[in-house]
Short mmCIF file of C-alpha atoms and ligand atoms in Angstrom, two decimals:
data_model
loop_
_atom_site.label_atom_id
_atom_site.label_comp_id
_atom_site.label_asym_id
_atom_site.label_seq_id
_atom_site.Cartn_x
_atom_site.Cartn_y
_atom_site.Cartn_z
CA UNK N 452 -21.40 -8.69 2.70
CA UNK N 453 -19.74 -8.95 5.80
CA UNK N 454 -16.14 -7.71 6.23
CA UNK N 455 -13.90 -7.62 9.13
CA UNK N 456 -10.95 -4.74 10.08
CA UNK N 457 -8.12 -6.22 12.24
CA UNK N 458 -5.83 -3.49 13.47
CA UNK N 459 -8.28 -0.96 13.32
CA UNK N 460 -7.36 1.07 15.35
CA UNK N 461 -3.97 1.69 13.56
CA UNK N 462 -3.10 4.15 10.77
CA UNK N 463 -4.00 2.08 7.84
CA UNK N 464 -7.05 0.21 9.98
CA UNK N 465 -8.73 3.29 10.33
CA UNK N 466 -8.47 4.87 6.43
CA UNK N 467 -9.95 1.07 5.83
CA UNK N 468 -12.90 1.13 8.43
CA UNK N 469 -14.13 4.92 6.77
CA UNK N 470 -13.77 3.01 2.98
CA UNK N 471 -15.71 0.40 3.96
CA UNK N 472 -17.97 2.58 5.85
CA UNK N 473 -19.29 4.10 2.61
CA UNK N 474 -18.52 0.99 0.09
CA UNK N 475 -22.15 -0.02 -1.01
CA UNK N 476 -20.90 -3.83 -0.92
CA UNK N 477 -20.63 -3.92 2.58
CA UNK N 478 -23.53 -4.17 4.93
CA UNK N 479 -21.81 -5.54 7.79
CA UNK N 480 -18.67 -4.07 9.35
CA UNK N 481 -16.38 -6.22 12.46
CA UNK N 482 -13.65 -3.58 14.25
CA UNK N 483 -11.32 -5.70 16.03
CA UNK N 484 -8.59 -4.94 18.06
CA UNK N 485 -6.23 -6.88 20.50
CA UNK N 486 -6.63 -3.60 22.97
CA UNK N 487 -9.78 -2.08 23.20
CA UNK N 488 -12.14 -4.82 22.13
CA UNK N 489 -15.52 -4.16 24.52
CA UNK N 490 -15.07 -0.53 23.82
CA UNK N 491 -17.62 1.73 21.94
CA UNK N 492 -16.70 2.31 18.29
CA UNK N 493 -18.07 6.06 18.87
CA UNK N 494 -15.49 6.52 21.89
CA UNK N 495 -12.62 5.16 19.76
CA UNK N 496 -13.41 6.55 16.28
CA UNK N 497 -14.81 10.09 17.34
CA UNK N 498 -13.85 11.61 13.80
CA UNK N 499 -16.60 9.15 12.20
CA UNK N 500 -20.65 10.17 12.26
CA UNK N 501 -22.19 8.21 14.76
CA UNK N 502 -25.24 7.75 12.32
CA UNK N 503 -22.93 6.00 9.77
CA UNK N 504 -21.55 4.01 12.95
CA UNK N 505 -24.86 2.49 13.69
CA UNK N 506 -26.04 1.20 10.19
CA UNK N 507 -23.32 -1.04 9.39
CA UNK N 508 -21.83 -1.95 12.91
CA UNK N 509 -25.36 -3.27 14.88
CA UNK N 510 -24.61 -6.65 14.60
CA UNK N 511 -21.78 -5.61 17.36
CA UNK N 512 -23.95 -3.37 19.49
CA UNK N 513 -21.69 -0.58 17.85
CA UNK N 514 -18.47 -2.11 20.05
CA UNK N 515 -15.05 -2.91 18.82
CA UNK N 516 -14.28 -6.75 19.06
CA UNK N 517 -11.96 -9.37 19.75
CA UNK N 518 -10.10 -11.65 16.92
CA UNK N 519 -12.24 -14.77 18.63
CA UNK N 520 -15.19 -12.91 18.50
CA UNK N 521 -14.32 -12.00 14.73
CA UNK N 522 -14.11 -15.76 14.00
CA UNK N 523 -17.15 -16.50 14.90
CA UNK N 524 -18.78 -14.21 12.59
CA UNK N 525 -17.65 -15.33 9.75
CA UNK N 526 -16.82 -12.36 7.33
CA UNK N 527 -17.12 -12.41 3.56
CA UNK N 528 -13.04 -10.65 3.52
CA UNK N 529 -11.15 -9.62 6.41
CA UNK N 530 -8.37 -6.77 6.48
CA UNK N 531 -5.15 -7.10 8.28
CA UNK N 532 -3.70 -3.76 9.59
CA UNK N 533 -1.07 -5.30 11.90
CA UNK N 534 2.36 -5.34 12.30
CA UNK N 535 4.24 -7.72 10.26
CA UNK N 536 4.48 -11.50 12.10
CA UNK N 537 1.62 -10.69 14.37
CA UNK N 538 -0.61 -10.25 11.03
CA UNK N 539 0.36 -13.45 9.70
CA UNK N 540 -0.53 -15.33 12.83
CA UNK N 541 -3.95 -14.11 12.85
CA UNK N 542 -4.45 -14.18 8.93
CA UNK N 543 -4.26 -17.99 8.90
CA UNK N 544 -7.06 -18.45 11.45
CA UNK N 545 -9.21 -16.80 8.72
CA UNK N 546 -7.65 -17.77 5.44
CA UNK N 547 -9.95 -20.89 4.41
CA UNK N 548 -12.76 -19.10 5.22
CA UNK N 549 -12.85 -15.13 4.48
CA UNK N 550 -10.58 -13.67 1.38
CA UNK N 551 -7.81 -12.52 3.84
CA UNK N 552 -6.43 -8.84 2.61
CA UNK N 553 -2.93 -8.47 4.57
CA UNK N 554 -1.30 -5.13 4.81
CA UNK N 555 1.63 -6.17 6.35
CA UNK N 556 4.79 -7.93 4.33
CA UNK N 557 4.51 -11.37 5.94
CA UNK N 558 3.13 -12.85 2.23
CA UNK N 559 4.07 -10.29 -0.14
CA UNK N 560 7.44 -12.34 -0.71
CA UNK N 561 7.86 -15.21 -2.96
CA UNK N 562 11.80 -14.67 -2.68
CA UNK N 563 12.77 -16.47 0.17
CA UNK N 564 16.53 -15.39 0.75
CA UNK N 565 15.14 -11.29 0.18
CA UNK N 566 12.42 -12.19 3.28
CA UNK N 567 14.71 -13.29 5.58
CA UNK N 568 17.19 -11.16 4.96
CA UNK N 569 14.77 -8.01 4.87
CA UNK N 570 12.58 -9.23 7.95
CA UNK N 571 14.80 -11.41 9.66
CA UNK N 572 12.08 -14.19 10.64
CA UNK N 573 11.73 -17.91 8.43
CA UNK N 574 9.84 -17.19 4.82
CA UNK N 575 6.23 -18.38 5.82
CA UNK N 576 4.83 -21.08 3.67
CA UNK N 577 1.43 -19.93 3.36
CA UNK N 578 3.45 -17.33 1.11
CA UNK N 579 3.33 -19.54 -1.98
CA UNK N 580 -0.97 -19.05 -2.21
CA UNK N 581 -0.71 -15.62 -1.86
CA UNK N 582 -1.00 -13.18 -4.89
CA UNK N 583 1.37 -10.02 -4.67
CA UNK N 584 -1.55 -7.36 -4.76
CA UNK N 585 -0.01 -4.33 -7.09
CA UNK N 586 -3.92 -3.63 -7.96
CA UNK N 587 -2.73 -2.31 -11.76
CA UNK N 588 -0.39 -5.28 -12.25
CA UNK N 589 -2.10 -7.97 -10.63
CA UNK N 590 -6.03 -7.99 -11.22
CA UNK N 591 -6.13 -11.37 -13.20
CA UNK N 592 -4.33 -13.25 -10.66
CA UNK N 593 -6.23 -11.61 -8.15
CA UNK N 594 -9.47 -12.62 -9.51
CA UNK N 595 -8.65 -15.92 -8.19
CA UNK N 596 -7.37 -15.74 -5.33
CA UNK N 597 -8.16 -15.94 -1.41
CA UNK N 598 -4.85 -14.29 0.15
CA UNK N 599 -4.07 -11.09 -1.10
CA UNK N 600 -0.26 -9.52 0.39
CA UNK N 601 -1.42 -5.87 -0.55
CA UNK N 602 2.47 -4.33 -1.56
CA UNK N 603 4.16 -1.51 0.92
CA UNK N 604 3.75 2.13 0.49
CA UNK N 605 7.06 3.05 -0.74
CA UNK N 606 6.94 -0.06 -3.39
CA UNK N 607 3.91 1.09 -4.97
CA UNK N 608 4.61 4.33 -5.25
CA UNK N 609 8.06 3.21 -7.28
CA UNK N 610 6.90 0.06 -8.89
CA UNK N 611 3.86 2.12 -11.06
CA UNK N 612 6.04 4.28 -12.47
CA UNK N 613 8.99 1.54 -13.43
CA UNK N 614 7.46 -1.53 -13.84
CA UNK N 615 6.27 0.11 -17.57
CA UNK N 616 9.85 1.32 -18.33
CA UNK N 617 11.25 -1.97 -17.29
CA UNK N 618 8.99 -4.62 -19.18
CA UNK N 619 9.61 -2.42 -22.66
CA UNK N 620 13.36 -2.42 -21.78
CA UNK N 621 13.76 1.34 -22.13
CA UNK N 622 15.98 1.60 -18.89
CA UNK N 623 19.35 0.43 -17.96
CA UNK N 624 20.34 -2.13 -15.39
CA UNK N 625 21.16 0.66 -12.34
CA UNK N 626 18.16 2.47 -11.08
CA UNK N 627 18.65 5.16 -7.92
CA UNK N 628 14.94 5.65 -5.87
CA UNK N 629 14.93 8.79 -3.38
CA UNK N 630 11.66 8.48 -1.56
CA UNK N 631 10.03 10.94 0.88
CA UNK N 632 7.72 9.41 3.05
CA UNK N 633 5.44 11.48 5.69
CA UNK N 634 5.88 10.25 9.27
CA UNK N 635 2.22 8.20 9.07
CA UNK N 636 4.23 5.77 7.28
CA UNK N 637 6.02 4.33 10.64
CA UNK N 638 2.75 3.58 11.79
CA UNK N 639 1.21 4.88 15.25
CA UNK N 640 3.83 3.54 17.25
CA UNK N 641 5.28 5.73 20.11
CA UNK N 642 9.15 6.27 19.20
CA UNK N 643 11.44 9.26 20.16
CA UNK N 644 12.25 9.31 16.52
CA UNK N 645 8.68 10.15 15.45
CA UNK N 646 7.96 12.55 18.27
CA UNK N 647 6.32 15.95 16.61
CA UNK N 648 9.29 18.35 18.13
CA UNK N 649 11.74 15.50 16.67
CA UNK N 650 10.47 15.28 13.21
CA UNK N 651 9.45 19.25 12.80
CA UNK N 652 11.95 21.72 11.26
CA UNK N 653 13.84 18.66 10.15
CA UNK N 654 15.09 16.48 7.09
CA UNK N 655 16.34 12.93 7.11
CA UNK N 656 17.86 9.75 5.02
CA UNK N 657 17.03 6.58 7.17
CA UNK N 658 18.38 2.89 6.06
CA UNK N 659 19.39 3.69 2.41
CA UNK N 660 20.74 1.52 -0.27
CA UNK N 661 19.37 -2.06 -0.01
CA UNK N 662 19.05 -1.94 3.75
CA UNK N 663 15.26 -0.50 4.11
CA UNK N 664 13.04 -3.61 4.18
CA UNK N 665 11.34 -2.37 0.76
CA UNK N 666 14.46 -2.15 -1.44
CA UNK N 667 14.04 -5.89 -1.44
CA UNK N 668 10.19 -6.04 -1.85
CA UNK N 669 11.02 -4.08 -5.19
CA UNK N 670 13.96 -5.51 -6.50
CA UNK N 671 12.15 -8.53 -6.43
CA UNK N 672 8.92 -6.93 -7.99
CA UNK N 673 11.19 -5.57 -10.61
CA UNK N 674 13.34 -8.98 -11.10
CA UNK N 675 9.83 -10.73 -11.76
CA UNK N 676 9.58 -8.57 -15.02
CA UNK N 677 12.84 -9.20 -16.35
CA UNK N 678 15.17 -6.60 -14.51
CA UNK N 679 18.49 -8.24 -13.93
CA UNK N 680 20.62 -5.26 -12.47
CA UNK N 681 21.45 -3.04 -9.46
CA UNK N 682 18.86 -1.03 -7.03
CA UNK N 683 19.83 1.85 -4.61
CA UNK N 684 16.78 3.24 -2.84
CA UNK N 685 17.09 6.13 -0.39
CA UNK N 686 14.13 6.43 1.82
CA UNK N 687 13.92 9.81 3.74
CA UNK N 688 11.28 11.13 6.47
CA UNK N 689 9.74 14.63 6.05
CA UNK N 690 7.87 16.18 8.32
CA UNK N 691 4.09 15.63 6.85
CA UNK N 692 1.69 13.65 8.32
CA UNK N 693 1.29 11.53 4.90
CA UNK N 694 1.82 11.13 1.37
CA UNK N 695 5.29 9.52 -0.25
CA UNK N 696 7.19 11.40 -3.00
CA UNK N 697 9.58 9.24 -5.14
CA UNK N 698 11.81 10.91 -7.75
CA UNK N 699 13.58 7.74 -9.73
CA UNK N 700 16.95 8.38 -12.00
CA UNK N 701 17.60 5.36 -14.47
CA UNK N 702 20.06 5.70 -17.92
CA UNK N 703 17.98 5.26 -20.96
CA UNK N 704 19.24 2.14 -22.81
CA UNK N 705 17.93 4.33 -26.39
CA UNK N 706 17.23 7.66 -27.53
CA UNK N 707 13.51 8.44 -26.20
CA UNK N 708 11.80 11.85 -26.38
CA UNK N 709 9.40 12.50 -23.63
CA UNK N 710 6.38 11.56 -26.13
CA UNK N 711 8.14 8.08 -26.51
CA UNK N 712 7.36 8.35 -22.39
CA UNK N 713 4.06 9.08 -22.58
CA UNK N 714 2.83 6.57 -25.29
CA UNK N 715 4.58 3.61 -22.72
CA UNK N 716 2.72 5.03 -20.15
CA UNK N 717 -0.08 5.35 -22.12
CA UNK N 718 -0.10 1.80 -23.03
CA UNK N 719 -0.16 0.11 -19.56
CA UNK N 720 -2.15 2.51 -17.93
CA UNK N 721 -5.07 4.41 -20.27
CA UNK N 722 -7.79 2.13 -19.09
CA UNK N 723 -6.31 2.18 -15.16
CA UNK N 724 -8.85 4.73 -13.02
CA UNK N 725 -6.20 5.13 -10.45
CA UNK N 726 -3.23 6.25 -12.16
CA UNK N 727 -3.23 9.79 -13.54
CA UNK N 728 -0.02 10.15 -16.14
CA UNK N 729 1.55 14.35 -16.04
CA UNK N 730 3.50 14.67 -19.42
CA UNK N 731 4.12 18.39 -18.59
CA UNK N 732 4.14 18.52 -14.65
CA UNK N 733 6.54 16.94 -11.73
CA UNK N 734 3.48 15.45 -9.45
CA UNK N 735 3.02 16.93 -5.81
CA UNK N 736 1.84 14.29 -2.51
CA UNK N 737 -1.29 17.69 -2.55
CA UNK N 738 -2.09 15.99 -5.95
CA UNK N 739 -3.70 12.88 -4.15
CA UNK N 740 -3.90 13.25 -0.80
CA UNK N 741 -6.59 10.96 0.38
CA UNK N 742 -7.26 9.86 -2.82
CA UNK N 743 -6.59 5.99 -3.90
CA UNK N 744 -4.42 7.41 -7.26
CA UNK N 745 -0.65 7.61 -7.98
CA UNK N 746 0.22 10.30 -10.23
CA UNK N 747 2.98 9.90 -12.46
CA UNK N 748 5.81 12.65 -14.47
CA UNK N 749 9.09 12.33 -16.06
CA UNK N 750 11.95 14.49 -17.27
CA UNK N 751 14.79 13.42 -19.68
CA UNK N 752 18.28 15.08 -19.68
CA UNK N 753 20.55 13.78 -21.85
CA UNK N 754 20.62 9.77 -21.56
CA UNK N 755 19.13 9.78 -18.48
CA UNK N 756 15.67 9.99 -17.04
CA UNK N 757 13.85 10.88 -13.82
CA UNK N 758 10.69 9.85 -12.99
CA UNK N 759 8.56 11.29 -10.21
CA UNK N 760 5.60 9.33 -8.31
CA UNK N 761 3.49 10.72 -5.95
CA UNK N 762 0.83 8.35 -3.45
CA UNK N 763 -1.00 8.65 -0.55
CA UNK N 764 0.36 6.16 1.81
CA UNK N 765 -2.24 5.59 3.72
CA UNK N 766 -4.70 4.99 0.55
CA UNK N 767 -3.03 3.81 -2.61
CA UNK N 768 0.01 2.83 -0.60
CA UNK N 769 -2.56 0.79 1.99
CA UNK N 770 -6.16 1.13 2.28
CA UNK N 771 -7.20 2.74 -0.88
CA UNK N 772 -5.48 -0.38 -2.79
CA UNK N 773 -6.48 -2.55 0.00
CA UNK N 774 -9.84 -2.00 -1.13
CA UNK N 775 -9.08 -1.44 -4.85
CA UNK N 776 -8.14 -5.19 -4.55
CA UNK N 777 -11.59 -6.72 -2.90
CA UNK N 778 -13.34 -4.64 -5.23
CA UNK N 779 -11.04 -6.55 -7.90
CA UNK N 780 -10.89 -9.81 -6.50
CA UNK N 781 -15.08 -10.41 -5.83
CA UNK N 782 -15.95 -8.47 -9.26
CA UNK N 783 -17.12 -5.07 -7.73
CA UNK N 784 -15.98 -2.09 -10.18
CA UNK N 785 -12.56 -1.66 -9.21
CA UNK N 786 -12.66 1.98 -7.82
CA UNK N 787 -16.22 1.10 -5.85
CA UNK N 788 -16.16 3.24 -2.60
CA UNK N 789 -12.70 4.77 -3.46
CA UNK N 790 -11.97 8.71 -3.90
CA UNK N 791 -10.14 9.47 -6.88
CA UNK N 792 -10.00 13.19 -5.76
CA UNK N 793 -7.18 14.79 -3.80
CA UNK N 794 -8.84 16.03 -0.44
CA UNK N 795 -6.26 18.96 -0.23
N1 NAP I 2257 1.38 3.32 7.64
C1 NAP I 2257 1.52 3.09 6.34
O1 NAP I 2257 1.71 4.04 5.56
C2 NAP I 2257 1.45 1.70 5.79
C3 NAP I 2257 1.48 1.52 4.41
C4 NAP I 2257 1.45 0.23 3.86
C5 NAP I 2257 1.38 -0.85 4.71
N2 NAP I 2257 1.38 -0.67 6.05
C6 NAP I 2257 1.32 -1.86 6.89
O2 NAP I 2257 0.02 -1.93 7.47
C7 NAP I 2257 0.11 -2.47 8.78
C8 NAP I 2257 -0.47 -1.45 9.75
O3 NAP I 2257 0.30 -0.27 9.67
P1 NAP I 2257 -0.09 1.04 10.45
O4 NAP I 2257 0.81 2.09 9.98
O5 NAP I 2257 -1.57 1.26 10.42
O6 NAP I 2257 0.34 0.63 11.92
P2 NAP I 2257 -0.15 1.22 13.32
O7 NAP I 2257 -0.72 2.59 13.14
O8 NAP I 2257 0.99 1.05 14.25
O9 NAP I 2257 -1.34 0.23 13.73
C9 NAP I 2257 -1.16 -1.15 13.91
C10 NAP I 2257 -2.29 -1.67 14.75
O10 NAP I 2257 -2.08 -3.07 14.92
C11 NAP I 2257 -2.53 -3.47 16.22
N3 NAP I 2257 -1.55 -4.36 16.85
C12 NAP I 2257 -1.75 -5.65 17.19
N4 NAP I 2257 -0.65 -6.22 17.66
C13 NAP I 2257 0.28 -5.26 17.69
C14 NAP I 2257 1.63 -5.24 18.10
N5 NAP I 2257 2.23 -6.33 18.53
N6 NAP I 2257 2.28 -4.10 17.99
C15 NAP I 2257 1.67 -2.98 17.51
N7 NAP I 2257 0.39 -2.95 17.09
C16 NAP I 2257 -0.30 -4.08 17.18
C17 NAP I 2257 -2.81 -2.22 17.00
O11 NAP I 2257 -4.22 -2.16 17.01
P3 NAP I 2257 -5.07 -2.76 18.19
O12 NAP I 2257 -4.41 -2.34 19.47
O13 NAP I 2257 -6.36 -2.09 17.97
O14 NAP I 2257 -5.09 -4.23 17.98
C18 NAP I 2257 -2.30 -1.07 16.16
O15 NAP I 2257 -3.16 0.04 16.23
C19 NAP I 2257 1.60 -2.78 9.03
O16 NAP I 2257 1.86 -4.12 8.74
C20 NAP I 2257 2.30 -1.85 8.05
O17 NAP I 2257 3.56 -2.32 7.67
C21 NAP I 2257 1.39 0.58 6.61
#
């Protein structure tokens, strides 16, 4: 099968490119990029073998391509790494011909009012065909589908550990998300805010409350499975390269001991490969770095509980799931090609 990366040479493009490099479904690989098409993948991508380089990228004479060229080859599924806006452009060229994968939010809303006001551009129509790719919540819909809007880093890593408290009503109708995200998650983008001797030595809130872009991406997640009350989530950068750590505080709306916990969990998630469920431990981002899993722990005081969720950003909270979803969406086993393993 032939599959295309645009963005590759991004954060999220890259973890995709060395997936796909090993996934056994794809025989053909397109790297595309809007800035170094021409150039030699081995130049570009120097941390990759040049013997795995060769066997899936000859069709391209082992160069990086344009979005034209990309066109004209017709891939099986294409990837979109790019920024928000720009990736929507491009995905429609391919989207009646290749299952379109797109990491960016420009589909992932069905809300219209929480897309404009989150990304300040018109709610794109194209939005309506696309399913909302939360791999663990979505795989029937996904089945079926040709445009995928794989969800944002800091929403997965708070909607798998919620969305099962929230459809068996065990929480109340406030729920407080502080989020640690390593700097990977702005994306390769030069900014004096991400510079190394910025971010080092250093601990930060950014845009909390509802004014981060994915407070509304979850509400609205959370809204589709019945919860009708208030969200405060409290993003903060910490100087890693990646992984996000969420720790979630909701009141209980009953009595539950932390066994009650672990059977809901049980319940929507024994037969999931990618989510591992700690009854006794508060997850670390070493737990599953570089691996496509989000590992989930709670602890109960009183009325209240705190949950604690722990991703990869780059995998589970982009390429991993990314991925996760093809292998859903075309009937490959879902966790074909994907490490399960923390690489730490
Ligand atoms: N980083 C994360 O943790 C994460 C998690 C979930 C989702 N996402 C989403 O995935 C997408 C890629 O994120 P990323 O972190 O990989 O970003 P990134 O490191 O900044 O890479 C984006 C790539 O897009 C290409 N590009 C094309 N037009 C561009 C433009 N106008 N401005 C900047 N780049 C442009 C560039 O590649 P070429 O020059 O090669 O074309 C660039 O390398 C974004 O939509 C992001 O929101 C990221």
């Amino acid at each position: 099968m032939k599959a295309a990366i645009l963005g590759a040479t991004g954060y999220a493009g890259t973890e995709i490119f060395k997936i796909l490099l090993n996934h056994p479904q794809v025989s053909e690989l397109f790297i595309v990029s809007s800035t170094k098409s021409g150039e030699q993948l081995s130049d570009v991508f120097r941390m990759l073998q040049k013997n795995s380089l060769n066997e899936k990228t000859k069709s391209t004479a082992g160069k990086i391509i344009s979005l034209e060229e990309a066109l004209d080859l017709k891939p099986a599924v294409i990837f979109s790494a790019l920024p928000h806006k720009s990736s929507a452009e491009a995905c429609c060229r391919f989207v009646e011909k290749s299952l379109v994968i797109d990491l960016s939010a420009d589909f992932r809303f069905k809300n219209k009012a929480y897309f404009e006001t989150a990304y300040g551009f018109p709610h794109l129509e194209l939005s309506k065909n696309a399913v909302y790719g939360l791999a663990e919540w979505a795989s029937e819909s996904i089945k079926a589908c040709n445009l995928i809007a794989n969800p944002g880093c800091y929403t997965t890593a708070s909607l798998l550990p919620l969305l099962p408290l929230v459809k068996e009503k065990v929480i109340g109708n406030s729920i407080v998300i502080n989020a640690l995200s390593g700097i990977s998650g702005a994306g390769k983008k030069p900014e004096e805010k991400y510079l190394f001797s910025e971010c080092v030595e250093n601990l930060t809130a950014y845009a909390p409350g509802m004014s981060h872009r994915h407070s509304y991406e979850i509400l609205e997640q959370l809204e589709n499975e019945g919860f009708k009350g208030k969200l405060l989530f409290n993003p903060h950068l910490v100087p890693v390269k990646r992984g996000i750590f969420a720790a979630i505080t909701a009141e209980l709306t009953k009595k539950q001991t932390s066994e009650d916990i672990l059977s809901i969990y049980q319940k929507y998630y024994s037969n999931k490969p990618c989510i591992t469920i700690n009854k006794n431990a508060i997850p670390q981002t070493k737990d599953v770095w570089g691996s496509n899993c989000c590992a989930i722990g709670w602890h109960i005081e009183a009325a209240q509980i705190i949950v604690f969720s722990v991703i990869d950003n780059l995998i589970k909270g982009a390429a991993g799931q990314a991925v996760q979803n093809m292998n859903i969406c075309l009937g490959f086993p879902e966790t074909l090609g994907l490490n399960l393993n923390s690489l730490l």
